[in-house]
Amino acid sequence: NAGVTQTPKFRILKIGQSMTLQCAQDMNHNYMYWYRQDPGMGLKLIYYSVGAGITDKGEVPNGYNVSRSTTEDFPLRLELAAPSQTSVYFCASSTAASEAFFGQGTRLTVV
Amino acid sequence: AQSVAQPEDQVNVAEGNPLTVKCTYSVSGNPYLFWYVQYPNRGLQFLLKYITGDNLVKGSYGFEAEFNKSQTSFHLKKPSALVSDSALYFCAVRPPTDSWGKLQFGAGTQVVVTP
């Protein structure tokens, strides 16, 4: 039972580069989320999805894009990476009634 | 505006002593309340939640939390702390008006348990 799987675990990007953070869940959850964690700031919601083909912005969406073509996958795209996007990124999933289940995180550094 | 506050950046406790991590919230209505724990270089692990019912909620690893509606608090407690409880703890709130499970997190409290 893998739960929520994120890849890669670590990545260093140069300013202006792009990348996709992968997230997959095997629990058949409809709801999926991307959060970023910065020291002393807790977790902030970037984007979320309530089902395949349905996504919406969270609290801090600028500089990111998402897509949800299947129930299982919810990739996060960074376009034109900036130092302000240096953070730890967490993907999570849930149902309408359950707690959220989190992946192990992706630590991204933009230099 | 909705908010979650964890007033202590760090809590230090000796092993075997009671542990309390504080959380207060400012959300209209009756929110869902959660506690998560994060060990170094790991994701968040669910500890417990309050949806409705008994104000004292029991969770994983001997943790419990007490919901106090009048004080809008949801403090995490453990009667006897272990060194292995040293970690970062997050309180989170899901507003009752939110149908999509979005969570608002506190800033986190670092717990340090000394032998």
Tab-separated table of C-alpha atoms in Angstrom:
chain	number	residue	atom	x	y	z
A	1	ASN	CA	0.000	0.000	0.000
A	2	ALA	CA	2.079	2.935	-1.305
A	3	GLY	CA	-0.309	5.774	-0.373
A	4	VAL	CA	0.932	9.066	-1.855
A	5	THR	CA	4.165	8.911	-3.834
A	6	GLN	CA	6.161	11.983	-4.831
A	7	THR	CA	9.113	12.192	-7.198
A	8	PRO	CA	11.789	13.401	-7.159
A	9	LYS	CA	12.801	13.664	-3.498
A	10	PHE	CA	15.394	16.344	-4.149
A	11	ARG	CA	16.082	18.712	-7.028
A	12	ILE	CA	18.286	21.704	-7.715
A	13	LEU	CA	17.103	24.059	-10.452
A	14	LYS	CA	18.725	27.078	-12.003
A	15	ILE	CA	16.768	30.314	-12.189
A	16	GLY	CA	14.523	30.283	-15.237
A	17	GLN	CA	14.417	26.514	-15.629
A	18	SER	CA	11.188	24.539	-15.523
A	19	MET	CA	10.282	21.226	-13.967
A	20	THR	CA	7.386	18.998	-13.030
A	21	LEU	CA	6.906	17.524	-9.595
A	22	GLN	CA	5.125	14.215	-9.818
A	23	CYS	CA	2.476	12.970	-7.407
A	24	ALA	CA	0.521	9.740	-7.520
A	25	GLN	CA	-1.907	8.144	-5.072
A	26	ASP	CA	-3.335	4.631	-5.057
A	27	MET	CA	-6.183	5.153	-2.580
A	28	ASN	CA	-8.776	6.235	-5.155
A	29	HIS	CA	-9.133	9.606	-3.461
A	30	ASN	CA	-10.987	12.288	-5.377
A	31	TYR	CA	-9.327	15.222	-3.650
A	32	MET	CA	-5.665	16.047	-4.133
A	33	TYR	CA	-3.573	18.998	-2.998
A	34	TRP	CA	-0.193	20.630	-3.362
A	35	TYR	CA	1.272	22.467	-0.403
A	36	ARG	CA	4.583	24.186	0.089
A	37	GLN	CA	6.354	24.310	3.426
A	38	ASP	CA	8.641	27.151	4.361
A	39	PRO	CA	10.428	27.389	7.743
A	40	GLY	CA	8.243	28.925	10.436
A	41	MET	CA	5.343	29.362	8.029
A	42	GLY	CA	3.489	26.097	8.196
A	43	LEU	CA	2.076	24.720	4.960
A	44	LYS	CA	0.456	26.886	2.313
A	45	LEU	CA	-1.937	25.525	-0.307
A	46	ILE	CA	-0.776	26.031	-3.901
A	47	TYR	CA	-3.433	24.197	-5.942
A	48	TYR	CA	-6.032	21.565	-5.363
A	49	SER	CA	-8.222	19.228	-7.365
A	50	VAL	CA	-11.571	17.664	-6.570
A	51	GLY	CA	-11.498	15.150	-9.383
A	52	ALA	CA	-10.086	14.397	-12.803
A	53	GLY	CA	-10.263	17.482	-14.978
A	54	ILE	CA	-11.124	19.828	-12.088
A	55	THR	CA	-8.480	22.036	-10.478
A	56	ASP	CA	-8.475	25.331	-8.643
A	57	LYS	CA	-6.048	27.798	-7.119
A	58	GLY	CA	-5.111	27.793	-3.491
A	59	GLU	CA	-3.492	30.483	-1.401
A	60	VAL	CA	-0.147	30.784	-3.270
A	61	PRO	CA	-0.629	29.693	-6.917
A	62	ASN	CA	1.606	32.203	-8.703
A	63	GLY	CA	4.412	30.588	-10.670
A	64	TYR	CA	2.794	27.141	-10.687
A	65	ASN	CA	0.405	25.145	-12.820
A	66	VAL	CA	-1.342	21.823	-12.361
A	67	SER	CA	-3.326	19.304	-14.331
A	68	ARG	CA	-5.415	16.291	-13.322
A	69	SER	CA	-6.050	13.929	-16.188
A	70	THR	CA	-6.567	10.854	-13.988
A	71	THR	CA	-7.761	10.188	-10.446
A	72	GLU	CA	-4.310	8.893	-9.501
A	73	ASP	CA	-1.960	11.624	-10.745
A	74	PHE	CA	-1.651	15.306	-9.902
A	75	PRO	CA	1.586	16.827	-11.268
A	76	LEU	CA	2.752	20.322	-10.307
A	77	ARG	CA	4.538	22.349	-12.967
A	78	LEU	CA	6.999	25.115	-12.164
A	79	GLU	CA	7.607	27.502	-15.025
A	80	LEU	CA	10.568	29.894	-14.957
A	81	ALA	CA	11.861	28.872	-11.544
A	82	ALA	CA	12.704	31.686	-9.115
A	83	PRO	CA	14.633	31.635	-5.810
A	84	SER	CA	11.341	32.337	-4.000
A	85	GLN	CA	10.202	28.870	-5.058
A	86	THR	CA	12.918	27.227	-2.979
A	87	SER	CA	10.819	25.179	-0.573
A	88	VAL	CA	9.657	21.725	0.371
A	89	TYR	CA	6.631	20.636	-1.619
A	90	PHE	CA	4.066	18.177	-0.330
A	91	CYS	CA	1.334	16.433	-2.231
A	92	ALA	CA	-1.667	15.111	-0.307
A	93	SER	CA	-4.924	13.342	-1.002
A	94	SER	CA	-8.173	12.779	0.831
A	95	THR	CA	-11.836	11.946	0.538
A	96	ALA	CA	-14.677	14.255	1.528
A	97	ALA	CA	-14.756	12.763	5.024
A	98	SER	CA	-11.191	11.630	5.705
A	99	GLU	CA	-8.024	13.226	6.912
A	100	ALA	CA	-5.394	14.119	4.335
A	101	PHE	CA	-2.616	11.664	3.526
A	102	PHE	CA	0.719	13.217	2.648
A	103	GLY	CA	3.619	12.194	0.461
A	104	GLN	CA	7.238	12.288	1.629
A	105	GLY	CA	7.907	15.649	0.025
A	106	THR	CA	10.162	17.124	-2.652
A	107	ARG	CA	12.930	19.447	-1.506
A	108	LEU	CA	13.533	22.006	-4.244
A	109	THR	CA	16.364	24.514	-4.350
A	110	VAL	CA	16.478	27.234	-6.998
A	111	VAL	CA	19.914	28.797	-7.509
B	1	ALA	CA	-10.358	35.952	8.313
B	2	GLN	CA	-9.744	32.357	9.209
B	3	SER	CA	-6.552	31.533	11.056
B	4	VAL	CA	-4.775	28.931	13.123
B	5	ALA	CA	-2.278	29.868	15.809
B	6	GLN	CA	0.343	27.773	17.504
B	7	PRO	CA	1.702	30.243	20.029
B	8	GLU	CA	4.878	28.338	20.879
B	9	ASP	CA	7.677	27.902	18.356
B	10	GLN	CA	9.256	25.270	20.575
B	11	VAL	CA	8.271	23.190	23.575
B	12	ASN	CA	10.926	21.559	25.722
B	13	VAL	CA	10.007	18.725	28.059
B	14	ALA	CA	11.866	16.035	29.968
B	15	GLU	CA	11.154	12.429	29.126
B	16	GLY	CA	8.361	11.050	31.280
B	17	ASN	CA	6.777	14.456	31.867
B	18	PRO	CA	3.447	15.542	30.394
B	19	LEU	CA	3.562	17.187	26.981
B	20	THR	CA	1.158	19.866	25.785
B	21	VAL	CA	1.236	21.596	22.410
B	22	LYS	CA	-1.167	24.490	22.081
B	23	CYS	CA	-3.439	25.393	19.172
B	24	THR	CA	-6.142	28.033	18.854
B	25	TYR	CA	-8.228	28.809	15.829
B	26	SER	CA	-10.393	31.544	14.438
B	27	VAL	CA	-12.948	29.954	12.136
B	28	SER	CA	-16.676	30.534	11.899
B	29	GLY	CA	-18.946	27.644	12.710
B	30	ASN	CA	-17.808	24.180	13.738
B	31	PRO	CA	-14.570	23.329	11.962
B	32	TYR	CA	-12.838	20.010	11.571
B	33	LEU	CA	-9.592	20.034	13.571
B	34	PHE	CA	-6.479	17.958	12.993
B	35	TRP	CA	-3.042	17.308	14.407
B	36	TYR	CA	-0.148	16.108	12.283
B	37	VAL	CA	3.442	15.249	13.187
B	38	GLN	CA	6.496	15.626	10.980
B	39	TYR	CA	9.754	13.838	11.638
B	40	PRO	CA	12.961	15.172	10.016
B	41	ASN	CA	12.982	14.837	6.227
B	42	ARG	CA	9.630	13.091	6.245
B	43	GLY	CA	6.087	13.901	5.247
B	44	LEU	CA	3.274	14.741	7.631
B	45	GLN	CA	1.716	11.900	9.577
B	46	PHE	CA	-1.840	12.103	10.845
B	47	LEU	CA	-2.247	11.890	14.634
B	48	LEU	CA	-5.894	12.624	15.347
B	49	LYS	CA	-8.938	14.651	14.375
B	50	TYR	CA	-12.029	16.199	15.868
B	51	ILE	CA	-15.176	16.271	13.790
B	52	THR	CA	-17.964	16.173	16.350
B	53	GLY	CA	-18.885	14.419	19.564
B	54	ASP	CA	-16.702	13.873	22.622
B	55	ASN	CA	-14.415	16.810	23.284
B	56	LEU	CA	-11.510	14.512	24.172
B	57	VAL	CA	-10.112	12.792	21.123
B	58	LYS	CA	-7.622	9.936	21.317
B	59	GLY	CA	-5.134	9.343	18.547
B	60	SER	CA	-1.979	7.541	17.548
B	61	TYR	CA	1.126	6.951	19.701
B	62	GLY	CA	-0.664	7.802	22.969
B	63	PHE	CA	-1.585	11.346	21.951
B	64	GLU	CA	-4.909	12.959	22.713
B	65	ALA	CA	-6.398	16.384	22.141
B	66	GLU	CA	-9.076	18.362	23.888
B	67	PHE	CA	-11.521	20.484	21.924
B	68	ASN	CA	-12.722	23.563	23.764
B	69	LYS	CA	-15.336	25.456	21.801
B	70	SER	CA	-15.597	28.428	24.157
B	71	GLN	CA	-11.839	29.006	24.019
B	72	THR	CA	-11.580	27.949	20.349
B	73	SER	CA	-8.678	25.708	21.275
B	74	PHE	CA	-7.535	22.219	20.355
B	75	HIS	CA	-4.479	21.461	22.463
B	76	LEU	CA	-2.483	18.274	21.886
B	77	LYS	CA	-1.457	16.299	24.951
B	78	LYS	CA	0.510	13.261	25.959
B	79	PRO	CA	0.674	12.145	29.590
B	80	SER	CA	4.270	10.894	29.459
B	81	ALA	CA	6.595	12.125	26.705
B	82	LEU	CA	9.212	9.962	25.011
B	83	VAL	CA	12.468	11.061	23.380
B	84	SER	CA	11.053	9.648	20.149
B	85	ASP	CA	8.220	12.225	20.337
B	86	SER	CA	10.726	14.916	19.373
B	87	ALA	CA	9.380	16.266	16.093
B	88	LEU	CA	7.509	19.159	14.474
B	89	TYR	CA	3.794	19.253	15.238
B	90	PHE	CA	1.159	20.991	13.138
B	91	CYS	CA	-2.379	21.916	13.999
B	92	ALA	CA	-4.727	22.238	11.016
B	93	VAL	CA	-8.274	23.422	10.501
B	94	ARG	CA	-10.796	22.616	7.826
B	95	PRO	CA	-13.550	25.229	7.827
B	96	PRO	CA	-17.118	23.866	7.825
B	97	THR	CA	-17.870	25.900	4.700
B	98	ASP	CA	-15.140	24.122	2.765
B	99	SER	CA	-16.403	21.142	0.813
B	100	TRP	CA	-13.082	20.223	-0.686
B	101	GLY	CA	-10.998	19.252	2.302
B	102	LYS	CA	-8.609	22.173	2.111
B	103	LEU	CA	-6.592	22.610	5.297
B	104	GLN	CA	-5.263	25.737	6.945
B	105	PHE	CA	-2.159	25.026	8.994
B	106	GLY	CA	-0.549	26.626	11.982
B	107	ALA	CA	3.131	27.532	11.779
B	108	GLY	CA	4.161	24.423	13.676
B	109	THR	CA	5.649	23.734	17.101
B	110	GLN	CA	8.977	22.010	17.508
B	111	VAL	CA	8.879	19.542	20.400
B	112	VAL	CA	12.165	18.608	22.037
B	113	VAL	CA	12.084	15.796	24.584
B	114	THR	CA	15.280	15.394	26.574
B	115	PRO	CA	16.330	12.147	28.288
